[in-house]
XYZ file of C-alpha atoms in Angstrom:
465
model
C 1.135 22.825 18.224
C 1.978 19.703 15.839
C 4.665 17.523 17.644
C 7.392 15.420 15.409
C 6.293 12.427 14.134
C 6.359 9.220 15.895
C 10.357 8.223 16.381
C 12.236 5.394 14.562
C 15.519 4.720 13.409
C 15.757 6.392 10.153
C 17.781 4.965 7.082
C 17.937 6.873 3.859
C 14.696 8.888 3.303
C 12.752 5.753 5.746
C 11.885 4.753 9.085
C 11.831 1.585 10.484
C 9.407 1.294 13.754
C 9.721 -1.955 15.774
C 6.383 -2.974 16.884
C 5.998 -2.965 20.703
C 9.190 -0.780 20.855
C 8.355 2.299 18.895
C 4.531 1.414 18.410
C 1.385 0.376 20.679
C -0.900 -2.451 20.258
C -4.521 -1.773 19.659
C -6.760 -4.667 20.261
C -9.216 -3.288 17.162
C -7.004 -2.949 14.932
C -5.221 -6.212 15.802
C -8.559 -8.227 15.233
C -9.631 -6.555 12.183
C -6.357 -7.314 10.634
C -6.707 -11.120 11.396
C -10.447 -11.686 10.360
C -11.129 -8.872 7.616
C -7.370 -9.680 6.199
C -8.184 -13.554 5.984
C -11.191 -12.535 4.074
C -8.903 -10.811 1.649
C -5.494 -11.707 1.777
C -6.158 -15.562 0.797
C -8.444 -15.013 -1.788
C -5.798 -15.470 -4.714
C -5.229 -18.823 -3.842
C -7.554 -20.295 -5.992
C -6.025 -18.501 -8.913
C -2.768 -19.437 -7.919
C -3.747 -23.148 -7.670
C -5.992 -23.291 -10.810
C -3.877 -21.348 -13.209
C -0.349 -21.234 -12.067
C 0.557 -24.596 -10.700
C 0.833 -24.410 -7.430
C -0.588 -26.726 -4.599
C -2.884 -24.853 -1.645
C -0.089 -24.736 0.970
C 2.251 -23.391 -1.422
C -0.327 -20.671 -2.520
C -0.769 -20.099 1.132
C 3.405 -19.535 1.713
C 3.081 -16.826 -1.537
C 0.165 -15.171 0.272
C 2.380 -15.041 3.226
C 5.536 -13.640 1.172
C 3.277 -11.179 -0.167
C 1.234 -9.957 3.615
C 4.773 -9.588 4.873
C 5.915 -7.148 1.965
C 2.794 -5.013 2.852
C 3.092 -4.669 6.147
C 6.828 -3.928 5.201
C 5.576 -0.680 4.214
C 4.614 0.795 7.540
C 7.162 -1.248 9.689
C 10.115 -0.987 7.408
C 9.763 2.294 4.971
C 7.341 4.307 7.584
C 4.881 4.770 5.120
C 1.867 6.181 6.879
C -1.057 4.796 4.556
C -2.780 1.361 5.084
C -1.595 -0.476 2.052
C -3.041 -3.241 -0.011
C -3.341 -4.704 -3.596
C -4.320 -2.496 -6.797
C -7.132 -4.431 -7.061
C -8.323 -2.394 -10.363
C -5.493 -3.714 -12.651
C -6.063 -7.330 -11.327
C -7.819 -8.406 -13.904
C -6.160 -6.812 -16.629
C -2.893 -8.635 -14.949
C -5.067 -11.976 -14.987
C -5.818 -11.393 -18.490
C -2.014 -10.661 -19.754
C -0.803 -13.467 -17.776
C -3.184 -16.319 -18.281
C -3.289 -15.240 -22.249
C 0.836 -15.982 -22.578
C 0.187 -19.801 -22.795
C -1.054 -22.691 -20.724
C 2.530 -23.368 -19.061
C 2.354 -22.332 -15.411
C 5.985 -21.283 -15.867
C 5.479 -19.117 -18.726
C 2.345 -16.994 -16.732
C 4.949 -16.523 -13.585
C 7.263 -15.142 -15.663
C 4.661 -12.778 -17.285
C 3.913 -11.967 -13.434
C 7.694 -11.042 -12.746
C 7.882 -8.925 -15.932
C 4.934 -7.035 -14.562
C 6.569 -6.668 -11.416
C 9.956 -5.578 -12.165
C 8.775 -3.459 -14.861
C 6.339 -1.540 -12.099
C 9.813 -1.353 -9.871
C 11.656 0.348 -12.468
C 8.786 2.394 -13.546
C 8.444 3.444 -10.067
C 12.083 4.007 -9.413
C 12.690 5.955 -12.233
C 9.612 8.196 -12.032
C 10.169 8.430 -8.251
C 14.232 9.438 -8.745
C 13.200 11.945 -11.591
C 10.238 13.155 -10.133
C 8.221 12.960 -13.450
C 5.647 11.070 -11.841
C 3.089 13.612 -10.647
C 4.243 15.299 -14.084
C 3.133 11.846 -15.969
C -0.194 11.704 -14.363
C -1.220 15.426 -14.676
C -0.668 15.224 -18.156
C -2.713 12.527 -18.878
C -6.018 13.529 -20.566
C -9.087 12.685 -18.068
C -10.775 10.770 -20.916
C -8.229 8.512 -20.880
C -7.768 8.142 -17.256
C -11.373 7.414 -17.131
C -11.221 4.737 -20.081
C -8.492 2.971 -18.053
C -10.403 2.903 -14.953
C -13.606 1.729 -16.846
C -11.326 -0.754 -18.748
C -10.246 -2.415 -15.305
C -14.500 -2.261 -14.103
C -15.393 -3.954 -17.404
C -12.375 -6.456 -17.131
C -13.183 -7.495 -13.209
C -17.094 -8.179 -14.504
C -15.758 -10.266 -17.241
C -13.490 -12.276 -15.318
C -16.704 -13.203 -12.789
C -19.615 -13.539 -15.251
C -17.592 -14.861 -18.521
C -14.394 -16.140 -18.176
C -14.186 -18.174 -14.674
C -18.075 -18.361 -14.213
C -17.582 -21.877 -13.962
C -14.978 -22.253 -11.945
C -16.086 -19.682 -9.196
C -19.542 -18.092 -9.523
C -21.814 -21.186 -10.883
C -20.248 -23.375 -8.306
C -21.527 -21.413 -5.621
C -24.079 -19.086 -7.157
C -26.375 -18.690 -4.055
C -23.576 -17.745 -1.303
C -21.965 -15.501 -3.709
C -24.790 -13.601 -5.016
C -25.828 -13.120 -1.504
C -22.042 -11.774 -0.707
C -21.842 -9.723 -3.591
C -25.444 -8.234 -2.519
C -25.035 -7.488 0.737
C -21.524 -5.483 0.166
C -22.998 -3.633 -2.751
C -25.562 -2.660 -0.796
C -23.486 -1.491 2.355
C -20.950 0.116 0.420
C -22.619 1.921 -2.457
C -26.805 1.864 -1.847
C -27.948 5.304 -1.581
C -31.031 4.226 0.849
C -28.601 2.260 2.891
C -26.491 5.637 3.460
C -29.387 7.383 4.640
C -29.591 4.643 7.255
C -26.218 4.601 8.273
C -26.546 8.056 9.078
C -29.595 7.643 11.344
C -28.466 4.295 12.950
C -25.160 3.878 14.341
C -24.885 0.047 14.328
C -25.412 0.224 10.405
C -22.735 2.333 9.882
C -20.797 0.233 12.625
C -21.517 -2.927 10.113
C -20.770 -1.245 6.710
C -17.275 -0.038 8.337
C -16.379 -3.879 8.580
C -15.915 -3.886 4.719
C -16.088 -7.029 2.986
C -16.730 -9.188 6.285
C -20.486 -9.169 6.535
C -21.145 -10.298 2.963
C -18.533 -12.916 3.858
C -19.961 -13.860 7.043
C -23.468 -14.172 5.469
C -21.957 -16.678 2.616
C -20.051 -18.584 5.178
C -23.300 -19.098 7.268
C -25.417 -19.681 3.976
C -23.319 -21.730 2.143
C -23.550 -25.026 3.876
C -27.634 -24.690 4.356
C -27.502 -24.698 0.724
C -25.096 -27.671 -0.177
C -22.537 -25.099 -1.630
C -20.165 -24.913 1.205
C -18.369 -27.870 2.947
C -16.168 -26.991 5.707
C -12.827 -29.415 6.312
C -11.304 -27.915 9.458
C -8.071 -29.014 10.644
C -6.616 -28.387 14.088
C -2.411 -27.512 14.442
C -0.213 -25.156 13.082
C 0.615 -24.755 9.288
C 4.013 -24.136 8.518
C 3.981 -22.917 4.675
C 6.138 -24.471 2.766
C 8.188 -21.367 1.592
C 10.990 -23.553 -0.007
C 8.918 -25.578 -2.231
C 7.094 -22.279 -3.288
C 10.224 -20.376 -4.270
C 10.980 -23.525 -6.416
C 7.724 -22.999 -8.601
C 7.463 -19.524 -8.494
C 11.109 -17.565 -8.084
C 12.906 -16.519 -11.633
C 15.948 -17.795 -10.133
C 14.674 -21.364 -10.069
C 12.221 -21.202 -13.197
C 13.995 -18.627 -15.530
C 13.757 -15.009 -15.912
C 11.351 -13.597 -18.841
C 12.666 -12.963 -21.902
C 13.017 -9.253 -23.215
C 10.212 -9.746 -25.368
C 7.856 -10.481 -22.631
C 9.197 -7.240 -20.296
C 8.411 -5.053 -23.496
C 4.882 -6.538 -23.883
C 4.300 -6.162 -19.875
C 5.689 -2.084 -20.118
C 2.203 -0.616 -21.318
C 0.158 -2.553 -18.349
C 2.757 -1.571 -15.753
C 1.876 2.181 -16.917
C -1.541 1.447 -16.486
C -1.294 0.130 -13.448
C 0.916 3.112 -12.217
C -1.749 5.448 -13.134
C -4.208 3.662 -11.173
C -1.711 3.753 -8.446
C -1.252 7.551 -8.629
C -5.104 7.964 -8.167
C -4.745 6.040 -5.000
C -1.756 8.192 -3.566
C -3.742 11.396 -3.903
C -6.775 9.558 -2.245
C -4.429 8.372 0.747
C -3.021 11.950 0.998
C -6.049 13.852 1.215
C -7.818 11.279 3.441
C -4.483 12.058 5.852
C -5.047 15.859 5.524
C -8.532 15.993 6.433
C -8.058 13.804 9.390
C -4.975 16.383 10.707
C -7.914 19.135 10.950
C -8.669 17.074 14.097
C -5.484 15.569 14.800
C -2.774 18.737 14.838
C -0.911 17.070 17.421
C 0.933 14.480 15.655
C 2.883 15.346 12.398
C 2.565 13.151 9.002
C 5.245 12.944 6.706
C 3.662 12.629 3.505
C 6.543 12.107 1.146
C 5.442 11.066 -2.372
C 9.295 10.420 -3.473
C 9.567 8.142 -0.300
C 6.488 6.134 -1.575
C 7.756 5.536 -4.951
C 10.859 4.151 -3.443
C 8.906 2.164 -1.021
C 6.945 0.682 -3.701
C 9.657 0.178 -6.217
C 11.607 -2.158 -3.722
C 8.427 -4.121 -2.682
C 7.538 -4.886 -6.057
C 10.803 -5.907 -6.886
C 11.647 -8.029 -4.193
C 8.167 -9.548 -4.396
C 8.955 -10.083 -8.625
C 12.132 -12.016 -8.043
C 10.406 -14.070 -4.694
C 6.684 -14.781 -5.178
C 5.635 -13.091 -8.423
C 1.706 -12.389 -8.527
C 1.189 -8.560 -9.544
C -0.549 -6.368 -8.545
C -0.491 -7.429 -4.606
C 1.964 -4.838 -3.399
C 0.205 -1.162 -3.895
C -0.025 1.797 -1.887
C -3.389 1.828 -0.095
C -6.592 -0.349 0.893
C -8.757 2.496 1.265
C -11.253 0.864 3.438
C -8.916 0.304 6.031
C -7.084 3.719 5.719
C -10.219 5.293 6.213
C -11.417 3.250 9.458
C -7.849 3.758 11.197
C -8.020 7.340 10.290
C -11.557 7.752 11.544
C -10.181 6.126 14.902
C -7.141 8.133 15.084
C -9.147 11.584 14.752
C -10.934 10.721 18.171
C -7.668 12.183 19.576
C -4.317 10.819 21.602
C -6.214 8.800 24.063
C -7.995 6.384 21.450
C -5.145 6.239 19.420
C -1.613 8.007 20.157
C -0.015 7.792 16.641
C -1.643 6.659 13.102
C 1.866 4.327 12.889
C 0.562 2.523 15.686
C -2.629 1.967 14.664
C -1.571 0.967 10.895
C 1.135 -1.675 12.432
C -1.156 -2.837 14.850
C -3.427 -4.205 11.692
C -1.025 -5.162 9.950
C 2.061 -5.721 11.140
C 0.892 -7.971 14.343
C -2.410 -9.143 12.547
C -1.735 -10.732 9.092
C 1.207 -12.574 9.688
C -0.547 -14.526 12.290
C -3.375 -16.249 10.340
C -0.886 -17.992 7.763
C 0.015 -20.429 10.593
C -3.266 -20.879 11.971
C -4.388 -24.258 10.604
C -8.097 -24.073 11.422
C -8.331 -20.449 10.138
C -6.708 -21.236 7.005
C -8.344 -24.632 6.429
C -12.031 -23.153 7.603
C -11.846 -20.407 5.029
C -10.398 -22.401 2.022
C -14.358 -23.284 0.951
C -14.915 -19.724 0.804
C -11.967 -18.428 -1.036
C -13.988 -18.438 -4.713
C -16.238 -16.407 -3.039
C -13.879 -14.087 -1.713
C -12.126 -13.626 -4.811
C -15.618 -13.147 -6.840
C -16.469 -10.388 -4.235
C -13.305 -8.734 -5.014
C -13.967 -8.641 -8.484
C -17.327 -7.276 -8.313
C -17.061 -4.875 -6.052
C -13.747 -3.740 -7.817
C -15.843 -3.495 -10.949
C -18.747 -1.804 -9.633
C -16.439 1.083 -7.586
C -14.418 1.490 -11.107
C -17.082 2.107 -12.997
C -18.996 4.481 -10.923
C -15.398 6.518 -10.516
C -14.981 6.027 -14.080
C -18.253 7.832 -15.382
C -18.119 10.527 -12.947
C -15.146 12.262 -14.782
C -16.181 12.702 -18.233
C -17.829 16.378 -18.521
C -19.634 15.623 -21.942
C -21.008 13.207 -23.744
C -18.225 12.615 -26.413
C -16.368 12.217 -23.586
C -18.685 9.432 -22.168
C -18.903 7.386 -25.378
C -15.116 7.765 -25.429
C -14.814 6.163 -22.375
C -16.990 3.467 -22.800
C -14.871 2.237 -26.407
C -11.617 2.868 -24.310
C -12.780 0.496 -21.579
C -13.803 -2.029 -23.934
C -10.949 -1.620 -25.574
C -8.414 -2.053 -22.329
C -10.971 -5.049 -21.393
C -11.023 -7.197 -24.685
C -7.627 -6.329 -25.911
C -4.102 -6.961 -25.326
C -2.635 -4.156 -22.805
C -0.434 -2.097 -25.559
C -3.110 -2.900 -27.908
C -6.016 -1.245 -25.760
C -3.524 1.611 -24.737
C -2.878 2.783 -28.361
C -6.767 2.552 -28.790
C -7.150 4.602 -26.068
C -4.916 7.370 -26.851
C -6.253 7.294 -30.486
C -9.967 7.557 -29.419
C -9.171 10.385 -27.048
C -7.545 12.333 -29.760
C -10.076 12.083 -32.578
C -13.185 12.059 -30.269
C -12.217 14.218 -27.563
C -8.863 15.517 -27.720
C -6.453 15.889 -25.243
C -8.703 17.354 -22.172
C -5.912 16.973 -19.216
C -6.728 19.262 -15.726
C -4.234 19.566 -12.951
C -4.503 17.037 -10.118
C -3.697 17.864 -6.820
C -0.944 15.798 -4.723
C 0.636 17.261 -1.732
C 4.233 18.201 -2.222
C 6.864 16.717 -0.204
C 7.731 17.837 3.298
C 10.928 17.158 5.747
C 10.059 19.068 8.957
C 7.201 20.974 8.414
C 3.638 19.712 9.288
C 1.162 19.213 6.642
C -1.527 21.497 6.509
C -4.986 19.928 6.621
C -6.984 19.727 3.183
C -10.791 18.949 3.172
C -11.725 16.324 1.213
C -14.747 14.600 0.357
C -14.858 10.776 0.953
C -16.650 8.454 -1.363
C -17.385 5.014 -0.382
C -15.047 2.042 -2.129
C -15.896 -1.538 -2.113
C-alpha cells in the first residue's frame, strides 16, 4: 500500500520541503553533488568569460544563481526529478546568442529573450494543457531532425567554431576525457563488462567524473594543465554580475529579438518534453520496487515550476538553457538507490535534496575547489558537448522508420545546425512535408495525479552522456 507523499509546506500546486526538517541527509548523494556537479556546473564559465564579458569571479556568481534555481526545483516547487540543463539546446543557443553581434550586452539580451520566451511558452502550454497535444502533433521525422541538429551543432562547436579556444589548447587531456566517458557510457563491449563486473558498473555510474579525473591527472603531465590553487573562501560578486547581466541594468531585449528567439524556444520545448517523458517513466519503473511511497507526477506543476525558474534566471543571470527538467544520469542513479528500499533511502525527495540542496551551493564558496577546477573547465565544456552530440545522434537516428525519413532527418539536422533557428525550423517543416509527410505517432506521458498513487510502468533505460 502506497503511503502519502513526503510532507511539506503546500503553496498553490507546489510543495516546499525544507532540508533537514522535511528531508534526511544522505552522504553518498551529498558527496556526488559536490564533486560531480563541480565538473559540470562550472563548465559554462569559459563561455561567460570569452563571449559575454564576465570576469571569472562574476561567472562563478552567475553559476551560483543558476544552481540555486536548479535546486529550487525540489526544495521550493517539490518536483520529483533530478534537474539539469537542457544540454541538447546549448549549441543552438550559443550560435544564436553569439550571432547577434560582438557586443556582450546584445548577446546577454539575446539570452534574456530566449529565457523569457521559454518561460512564457511553458506558462501558456501549462495553463491550457496544450503542451502534450503540441508535441504529440509534431511528426517523428521533425523531432528526430531537431535532435540531430542539436548533435551536429554540439560537435561543430567543439571541432570547428571554438576548436582553437578549447580542443586545440588541451588536445590530449580533452581527447582522453571524451574517450573514457564515451566508452563507459555507450560502448557495447563495455556494457558487457558492466554486467559482469560490479566495480566497472560503479565507475560507469559516476557519469562524467571518471573522464574528468583522468584529464585532471594527465593534463599536468603533458603540460596542458597548470594548477594555481588558492586557499580560503570566495564570496561570489553577485552585485557586479547583476550589473553586467541583468536586463534591469543593461536593458531588456527589443521586440525583434524576442520574436527571433521564439523558434529556438519552441525547439527547446520539444527537447524538454522528451526529458519529462523519460523522467516520468524512470520514476514509474522505480515504483515497481518502492510501492511504499507515493510520488506525485504532475505535468502542469512541472510547466509552471520551469516557467518561474526560467523567468527568474532571465531577469537576474540570463544564460539559457540551464533551467531544464532533468539530468538523466543523476536521476537514474538516485532512483536506483531509492529502489533499494526505505532502509537505504526513506524518500526520493530526501535523496534529491541531499544531492542538490546540500551539495551544489557549497562548492561556489570553497576557493581551493573553484580555483583548482579553473584550468579544467574548458575540458569539462568540450566533454559535455561531445557527449551531448553523440547521445543526441544515436537517439535521433533510432527514430526514423524508413530510408526517406532517415535522409530527411539528416537534412533537417544540417539545416538547424547551420542556419538561423527560424530558417532551420521552416526548412525542417517543409522537408518533412515534402519528403515524408506528417508522420506523427502518439507519445506517452503520465496523466496528472493528486492523491492516487501512480501505477508503475516498465521502461527500458538507454545510456546517456
